[in-house]
C-alpha cells in the first residue's frame, strides 16, 4: 500500500487478506485520496470508505444447491458433507441450503457431517454414513476436492452412479469432473467474473466517476451440468467471462 500510494496510482483493488487488515489499507487509501475496492470478502466494519465489494455469498451457493436438488430430484434424501465449521463459511452454506430445501419442500435432509475441507475426510465421513444404514440418494459436497473423496467412498461401496453428487466451485478440475460424469452438477461461482466486475467498478469510477451499482455485488451462482457445460464460464480469463460480466453489470444497474 505504501508503495502504491507513493507512486500516486489512480485506484487500488484489493483481494482481501483479512477483514481487519482490509480496514487498515482502506484508511490508508482514504487518507491518500485514492479510491479503493475489494474482492472475495467484505472488510470489517469501521469508519472508512470503499467503492464496492465483489464476492460470492455462501448462503446464495447453499440456496442454489438446495433449489437445484429439489427441482431435479424431488422425493430424494440428501446427505450434506460439510466443510469445517467455525469460519463463517459452513454456517451460511447451511442456512442457504435449508432455505432452498424449505422453499421447495421436496427433499429431506437426512444428515450432515463436518470435514477439514479435504478429500480424505470427505471420503471417511461418507463411508461412515453409508455404514450407518441411513438411506440417501443425493450428496451435497462443500467443494470439488471433497466431491472427489465422496466419489471414492461411493465407488468402494458400489453406490457410484446410484447416488447423485452435487458440489460447488466450477474451477477447471470441477468442470472436468462434470464432463467425465464423476459429479452430476456443480454450483459455479466463477472467480473470473469477480475479477472483471471489480476492475470495471474501479475503472469506471476513476475514468468516468460512475459509482458501482451496489456497495456489495454478489457473484452469480450458475448450476453447471453435462447439459450446459459448453456454456460454462471458465475461471480462466476469456471473452465469454467478459461478455457475461458486462451483461451482469448492466442488469444490476437497471435493477437499481
mmCIF file of C-alpha atoms in Angstrom:
data_model
loop_
_atom_site.group_PDB
_atom_site.id
_atom_site.type_symbol
_atom_site.label_atom_id
_atom_site.label_comp_id
_atom_site.label_asym_id
_atom_site.label_seq_id
_atom_site.Cartn_x
_atom_site.Cartn_y
_atom_site.Cartn_z
ATOM 1 C CA UNK A 1 0.000 0.000 0.000
ATOM 2 C CA UNK A 2 2.794 2.437 0.851
ATOM 3 C CA UNK A 3 4.465 1.750 -2.499
ATOM 4 C CA UNK A 4 1.222 2.240 -4.443
ATOM 5 C CA UNK A 5 0.427 5.447 -2.592
ATOM 6 C CA UNK A 6 3.941 6.809 -3.169
ATOM 7 C CA UNK A 7 3.519 6.065 -6.886
ATOM 8 C CA UNK A 8 0.282 8.140 -6.931
ATOM 9 C CA UNK A 9 -1.788 5.415 -8.565
ATOM 10 C CA UNK A 10 -5.302 6.314 -9.711
ATOM 11 C CA UNK A 11 -7.037 3.460 -7.910
ATOM 12 C CA UNK A 12 -6.351 0.372 -5.811
ATOM 13 C CA UNK A 13 -8.018 -3.044 -5.941
ATOM 14 C CA UNK A 14 -7.525 -5.429 -3.012
ATOM 15 C CA UNK A 15 -8.022 -9.184 -2.989
ATOM 16 C CA UNK A 16 -8.845 -9.462 0.692
ATOM 17 C CA UNK A 17 -6.374 -10.861 3.215
ATOM 18 C CA UNK A 18 -8.275 -10.430 6.475
ATOM 19 C CA UNK A 19 -11.326 -8.239 7.183
ATOM 20 C CA UNK A 20 -9.358 -6.276 9.780
ATOM 21 C CA UNK A 21 -6.344 -5.655 7.530
ATOM 22 C CA UNK A 22 -8.732 -4.526 4.797
ATOM 23 C CA UNK A 23 -9.922 -1.743 7.090
ATOM 24 C CA UNK A 24 -6.359 -0.612 7.672
ATOM 25 C CA UNK A 25 -5.467 -0.443 3.975
ATOM 26 C CA UNK A 26 -8.781 1.265 3.174
ATOM 27 C CA UNK A 27 -7.995 4.005 5.679
ATOM 28 C CA UNK A 28 -4.552 4.431 4.110
ATOM 29 C CA UNK A 29 -6.176 4.848 0.692
ATOM 30 C CA UNK A 30 -8.767 7.261 2.106
ATOM 31 C CA UNK A 31 -6.037 9.420 3.662
ATOM 32 C CA UNK A 32 -4.225 9.496 0.312
ATOM 33 C CA UNK A 33 -7.406 10.335 -1.614
ATOM 34 C CA UNK A 34 -7.180 7.168 -3.719
ATOM 35 C CA UNK A 35 -10.356 5.155 -4.479
ATOM 36 C CA UNK A 36 -10.202 1.545 -3.297
ATOM 37 C CA UNK A 37 -12.308 -1.533 -3.973
ATOM 38 C CA UNK A 38 -12.286 -5.091 -2.628
ATOM 39 C CA UNK A 39 -12.989 -8.576 -3.901
ATOM 40 C CA UNK A 40 -13.550 -12.031 -2.406
ATOM 41 C CA UNK A 41 -14.741 -10.921 1.056
ATOM 42 C CA UNK A 42 -16.248 -7.983 2.914
ATOM 43 C CA UNK A 43 -13.943 -5.824 5.059
ATOM 44 C CA UNK A 44 -14.721 -5.496 8.760
ATOM 45 C CA UNK A 45 -16.913 -2.662 9.998
ATOM 46 C CA UNK A 46 -15.202 0.678 10.549
ATOM 47 C CA UNK A 47 -15.027 4.376 9.804
ATOM 48 C CA UNK A 48 -13.697 4.337 6.250
ATOM 49 C CA UNK A 49 -14.857 4.397 2.628
ATOM 50 C CA UNK A 50 -14.548 1.991 -0.300
ATOM 51 C CA UNK A 51 -16.249 1.720 -3.678
ATOM 52 C CA UNK A 52 -17.615 -1.816 -3.550
ATOM 53 C CA UNK A 53 -17.020 -5.454 -2.707
ATOM 54 C CA UNK A 54 -17.480 -8.257 -5.249
ATOM 55 C CA UNK A 55 -17.669 -11.713 -3.669
ATOM 56 C CA UNK A 56 -19.583 -14.949 -3.512
ATOM 57 C CA UNK A 57 -22.231 -15.202 -0.815
ATOM 58 C CA UNK A 58 -22.035 -18.674 0.656
ATOM 59 C CA UNK A 59 -25.706 -18.584 1.583
ATOM 60 C CA UNK A 60 -26.535 -17.974 -2.089
ATOM 61 C CA UNK A 61 -24.472 -21.020 -3.097
ATOM 62 C CA UNK A 62 -26.201 -23.169 -0.481
ATOM 63 C CA UNK A 63 -29.587 -21.932 -1.654
ATOM 64 C CA UNK A 64 -28.697 -22.663 -5.299
ATOM 65 C CA UNK A 65 -27.728 -26.211 -4.337
ATOM 66 C CA UNK A 66 -30.950 -26.704 -2.371
ATOM 67 C CA UNK A 67 -33.031 -25.356 -5.229
ATOM 68 C CA UNK A 68 -31.248 -27.446 -7.857
ATOM 69 C CA UNK A 69 -31.510 -30.683 -5.865
ATOM 70 C CA UNK A 70 -35.163 -30.018 -5.004
ATOM 71 C CA UNK A 71 -36.155 -29.363 -8.591
ATOM 72 C CA UNK A 72 -34.010 -32.085 -10.177
ATOM 73 C CA UNK A 73 -34.581 -34.978 -7.769
ATOM 74 C CA UNK A 74 -37.843 -34.379 -5.874
ATOM 75 C CA UNK A 75 -38.505 -37.017 -3.257
ATOM 76 C CA UNK A 76 -34.796 -37.661 -2.668
ATOM 77 C CA UNK A 77 -32.938 -37.948 0.638
ATOM 78 C CA UNK A 78 -29.924 -35.658 0.979
ATOM 79 C CA UNK A 79 -26.648 -36.098 2.886
ATOM 80 C CA UNK A 80 -24.598 -32.897 3.305
ATOM 81 C CA UNK A 81 -20.802 -33.342 3.520
ATOM 82 C CA UNK A 82 -19.791 -30.047 5.094
ATOM 83 C CA UNK A 83 -16.549 -28.134 5.306
ATOM 84 C CA UNK A 84 -15.062 -27.061 8.615
ATOM 85 C CA UNK A 85 -17.441 -25.153 10.939
ATOM 86 C CA UNK A 86 -16.436 -22.005 12.787
ATOM 87 C CA UNK A 87 -15.069 -19.985 9.846
ATOM 88 C CA UNK A 88 -18.368 -18.288 8.934
ATOM 89 C CA UNK A 89 -18.447 -20.290 5.695
ATOM 90 C CA UNK A 90 -20.239 -23.538 6.515
ATOM 91 C CA UNK A 91 -22.876 -21.760 8.578
ATOM 92 C CA UNK A 92 -24.084 -19.543 5.680
ATOM 93 C CA UNK A 93 -23.925 -22.579 3.373
ATOM 94 C CA UNK A 94 -26.232 -24.484 5.723
ATOM 95 C CA UNK A 95 -28.591 -21.522 6.098
ATOM 96 C CA UNK A 96 -28.931 -21.185 2.319
ATOM 97 C CA UNK A 97 -29.290 -24.929 1.774
ATOM 98 C CA UNK A 98 -32.029 -25.236 4.385
ATOM 99 C CA UNK A 99 -33.796 -22.186 2.960
ATOM 100 C CA UNK A 100 -33.793 -23.737 -0.521
ATOM 101 C CA UNK A 101 -34.992 -27.118 0.749
ATOM 102 C CA UNK A 102 -37.755 -25.486 2.804
ATOM 103 C CA UNK A 103 -38.937 -23.323 -0.095
ATOM 104 C CA UNK A 104 -39.481 -26.259 -2.447
ATOM 105 C CA UNK A 105 -40.218 -28.879 0.235
ATOM 106 C CA UNK A 106 -39.457 -31.860 -1.999
ATOM 107 C CA UNK A 107 -36.206 -33.179 -0.452
ATOM 108 C CA UNK A 108 -35.397 -34.482 3.026
ATOM 109 C CA UNK A 109 -32.045 -33.602 4.621
ATOM 110 C CA UNK A 110 -31.205 -36.853 6.429
ATOM 111 C CA UNK A 111 -27.768 -35.978 7.756
ATOM 112 C CA UNK A 112 -24.709 -33.723 7.690
ATOM 113 C CA UNK A 113 -21.103 -34.241 8.751
ATOM 114 C CA UNK A 114 -18.220 -31.729 9.046
ATOM 115 C CA UNK A 115 -14.768 -32.222 7.485
ATOM 116 C CA UNK A 116 -11.496 -30.291 7.141
ATOM 117 C CA UNK A 117 -12.408 -29.368 3.517
ATOM 118 C CA UNK A 118 -10.239 -32.217 2.178
ATOM 119 C CA UNK A 119 -10.909 -35.324 0.099
ATOM 120 C CA UNK A 120 -9.764 -37.849 2.705
ATOM 121 C CA UNK A 121 -12.109 -36.696 5.461
ATOM 122 C CA UNK A 122 -14.950 -36.358 2.962
ATOM 123 C CA UNK A 123 -14.366 -39.986 1.980
ATOM 124 C CA UNK A 124 -14.258 -41.066 5.643
ATOM 125 C CA UNK A 125 -17.492 -39.349 6.698
ATOM 126 C CA UNK A 126 -19.257 -40.677 3.595
ATOM 127 C CA UNK A 127 -18.101 -44.197 4.376
ATOM 128 C CA UNK A 128 -19.309 -43.806 7.970
ATOM 129 C CA UNK A 129 -22.696 -42.558 6.822
ATOM 130 C CA UNK A 130 -23.054 -45.458 4.407
ATOM 131 C CA UNK A 131 -22.231 -47.884 7.225
ATOM 132 C CA UNK A 132 -24.831 -46.232 9.470
ATOM 133 C CA UNK A 133 -27.524 -47.742 7.256
ATOM 134 C CA UNK A 134 -29.356 -44.471 6.718
ATOM 135 C CA UNK A 135 -30.927 -44.171 3.285
ATOM 136 C CA UNK A 136 -29.799 -41.369 0.976
ATOM 137 C CA UNK A 137 -29.582 -40.851 -2.766
ATOM 138 C CA UNK A 138 -28.001 -37.380 -3.138
ATOM 139 C CA UNK A 139 -24.842 -35.913 -1.582
ATOM 140 C CA UNK A 140 -24.005 -32.223 -1.459
ATOM 141 C CA UNK A 141 -20.236 -31.739 -1.017
ATOM 142 C CA UNK A 142 -18.882 -28.326 0.002
ATOM 143 C CA UNK A 143 -16.163 -28.233 -2.669
ATOM 144 C CA UNK A 144 -14.932 -30.267 -5.605
ATOM 145 C CA UNK A 145 -11.941 -31.726 -3.742
ATOM 146 C CA UNK A 146 -14.383 -33.103 -1.178
ATOM 147 C CA UNK A 147 -16.561 -34.390 -4.017
ATOM 148 C CA UNK A 148 -13.581 -36.479 -5.110
ATOM 149 C CA UNK A 149 -13.488 -38.128 -1.681
ATOM 150 C CA UNK A 150 -17.245 -38.657 -1.757
ATOM 151 C CA UNK A 151 -16.973 -40.302 -5.165
ATOM 152 C CA UNK A 152 -14.236 -42.657 -3.945
ATOM 153 C CA UNK A 153 -16.374 -43.718 -0.974
ATOM 154 C CA UNK A 154 -19.360 -44.376 -3.211
ATOM 155 C CA UNK A 155 -17.215 -46.417 -5.602
ATOM 156 C CA UNK A 156 -15.900 -48.546 -2.733
ATOM 157 C CA UNK A 157 -19.477 -49.204 -1.608
ATOM 158 C CA UNK A 158 -20.796 -49.963 -5.085
ATOM 159 C CA UNK A 159 -23.032 -46.891 -4.975
ATOM 160 C CA UNK A 160 -21.351 -44.705 -7.583
ATOM 161 C CA UNK A 161 -23.903 -43.797 -10.225
ATOM 162 C CA UNK A 162 -26.765 -44.650 -7.889
ATOM 163 C CA UNK A 163 -26.175 -41.689 -5.551
ATOM 164 C CA UNK A 164 -26.075 -38.236 -7.158
ATOM 165 C CA UNK A 165 -23.232 -35.835 -6.273
ATOM 166 C CA UNK A 166 -23.591 -32.044 -6.255
ATOM 167 C CA UNK A 167 -20.634 -29.796 -5.450
ATOM 168 C CA UNK A 168 -19.582 -26.152 -5.538
ATOM 169 C CA UNK A 169 -16.810 -24.213 -7.244
ATOM 170 C CA UNK A 170 -16.795 -24.579 -11.001
ATOM 171 C CA UNK A 171 -12.996 -24.468 -11.255
ATOM 172 C CA UNK A 172 -11.133 -26.360 -14.005
ATOM 173 C CA UNK A 173 -10.933 -29.655 -12.022
ATOM 174 C CA UNK A 174 -14.630 -29.416 -11.128
ATOM 175 C CA UNK A 175 -15.748 -28.811 -14.699
ATOM 176 C CA UNK A 176 -13.605 -31.754 -15.765
ATOM 177 C CA UNK A 177 -15.392 -33.927 -13.181
ATOM 178 C CA UNK A 178 -18.740 -32.854 -14.646
ATOM 179 C CA UNK A 179 -17.557 -33.702 -18.174
ATOM 180 C CA UNK A 180 -16.446 -37.161 -17.046
ATOM 181 C CA UNK A 181 -19.708 -37.817 -15.216
ATOM 182 C CA UNK A 182 -17.921 -38.069 -11.863
ATOM 183 C CA UNK A 183 -20.235 -35.470 -10.340
ATOM 184 C CA UNK A 184 -23.719 -34.608 -11.534
ATOM 185 C CA UNK A 185 -23.614 -30.844 -11.013
ATOM 186 C CA UNK A 186 -21.541 -28.058 -9.507
ATOM 187 C CA UNK A 187 -22.744 -24.678 -8.275
ATOM 188 C CA UNK A 188 -20.290 -22.450 -10.129
ATOM 189 C CA UNK A 189 -19.279 -19.005 -8.827
ATOM 190 C CA UNK A 190 -16.657 -18.005 -11.434
ATOM 191 C CA UNK A 191 -13.776 -16.018 -9.960
ATOM 192 C CA UNK A 192 -13.093 -14.619 -13.426
ATOM 193 C CA UNK A 193 -16.371 -12.696 -13.184
ATOM 194 C CA UNK A 194 -15.363 -11.473 -9.737
ATOM 195 C CA UNK A 195 -12.118 -10.031 -11.065
ATOM 196 C CA UNK A 196 -13.669 -8.465 -14.153
ATOM 197 C CA UNK A 197 -16.532 -6.803 -12.249
ATOM 198 C CA UNK A 198 -14.063 -5.497 -9.653
ATOM 199 C CA UNK A 199 -11.957 -3.998 -12.425
ATOM 200 C CA UNK A 200 -14.956 -2.380 -14.110
ATOM 201 C CA UNK A 201 -16.116 -0.839 -10.837
ATOM 202 C CA UNK A 202 -12.742 0.781 -10.250
ATOM 203 C CA UNK A 203 -12.064 1.753 -13.873
ATOM 204 C CA UNK A 204 -15.496 3.311 -14.411
ATOM 205 C CA UNK A 205 -15.177 5.317 -11.200
ATOM 206 C CA UNK A 206 -11.657 6.574 -11.961
ATOM 207 C CA UNK A 207 -12.322 7.402 -15.628
ATOM 208 C CA UNK A 208 -15.997 8.427 -15.697
ATOM 209 C CA UNK A 209 -16.741 8.994 -11.981
ATOM 210 C CA UNK A 210 -19.527 6.398 -12.158
ATOM 211 C CA UNK A 211 -20.435 4.803 -8.846
ATOM 212 C CA UNK A 212 -20.716 0.990 -8.799
ATOM 213 C CA UNK A 213 -24.293 -0.324 -8.952
ATOM 214 C CA UNK A 214 -24.120 -1.505 -5.333
ATOM 215 C CA UNK A 215 -21.838 -1.470 -2.295
ATOM 216 C CA UNK A 216 -21.859 -5.257 -2.324
ATOM 217 C CA UNK A 217 -22.133 -7.162 -5.606
ATOM 218 C CA UNK A 218 -22.672 -10.905 -5.206
ATOM 219 C CA UNK A 219 -21.231 -13.309 -7.721
ATOM 220 C CA UNK A 220 -23.868 -15.053 -9.844
ATOM 221 C CA UNK A 221 -24.269 -18.721 -8.937
ATOM 222 C CA UNK A 222 -24.546 -20.825 -12.100
ATOM 223 C CA UNK A 223 -25.516 -24.514 -11.830
ATOM 224 C CA UNK A 224 -23.360 -26.461 -14.308
ATOM 225 C CA UNK A 225 -24.224 -29.941 -15.574
ATOM 226 C CA UNK A 226 -23.263 -32.024 -18.604
ATOM 227 C CA UNK A 227 -26.179 -30.456 -20.454
ATOM 228 C CA UNK A 228 -24.891 -26.871 -20.234
ATOM 229 C CA UNK A 229 -21.151 -27.304 -19.652
ATOM 230 C CA UNK A 230 -20.309 -25.950 -23.111
ATOM 231 C CA UNK A 231 -21.625 -22.576 -21.953
ATOM 232 C CA UNK A 232 -19.957 -22.684 -18.516
ATOM 233 C CA UNK A 233 -17.930 -19.598 -17.553
ATOM 234 C CA UNK A 234 -14.319 -20.635 -17.003
ATOM 235 C CA UNK A 235 -12.252 -19.457 -14.073
ATOM 236 C CA UNK A 236 -9.614 -18.585 -16.664
ATOM 237 C CA UNK A 237 -9.814 -15.175 -18.410
ATOM 238 C CA UNK A 238 -11.995 -15.427 -21.504
ATOM 239 C CA UNK A 239 -14.174 -13.346 -23.766
ATOM 240 C CA UNK A 240 -17.253 -15.209 -22.529
ATOM 241 C CA UNK A 241 -16.412 -14.147 -18.958
ATOM 242 C CA UNK A 242 -16.043 -10.521 -20.094
ATOM 243 C CA UNK A 243 -19.332 -10.619 -22.024
ATOM 244 C CA UNK A 244 -21.172 -12.220 -19.100
ATOM 245 C CA UNK A 245 -19.727 -9.660 -16.662
ATOM 246 C CA UNK A 246 -20.770 -6.685 -18.798
ATOM 247 C CA UNK A 247 -24.314 -8.028 -19.094
ATOM 248 C CA UNK A 248 -24.411 -8.786 -15.369
ATOM 249 C CA UNK A 249 -23.367 -5.220 -14.513
ATOM 250 C CA UNK A 250 -25.928 -3.765 -16.953
ATOM 251 C CA UNK A 251 -28.668 -5.854 -15.364
ATOM 252 C CA UNK A 252 -27.600 -4.719 -11.890
ATOM 253 C CA UNK A 253 -27.625 -1.072 -12.982
ATOM 254 C CA UNK A 254 -31.146 -1.478 -14.402
ATOM 255 C CA UNK A 255 -32.314 -3.031 -11.135
ATOM 256 C CA UNK A 256 -31.004 -0.125 -9.043
#
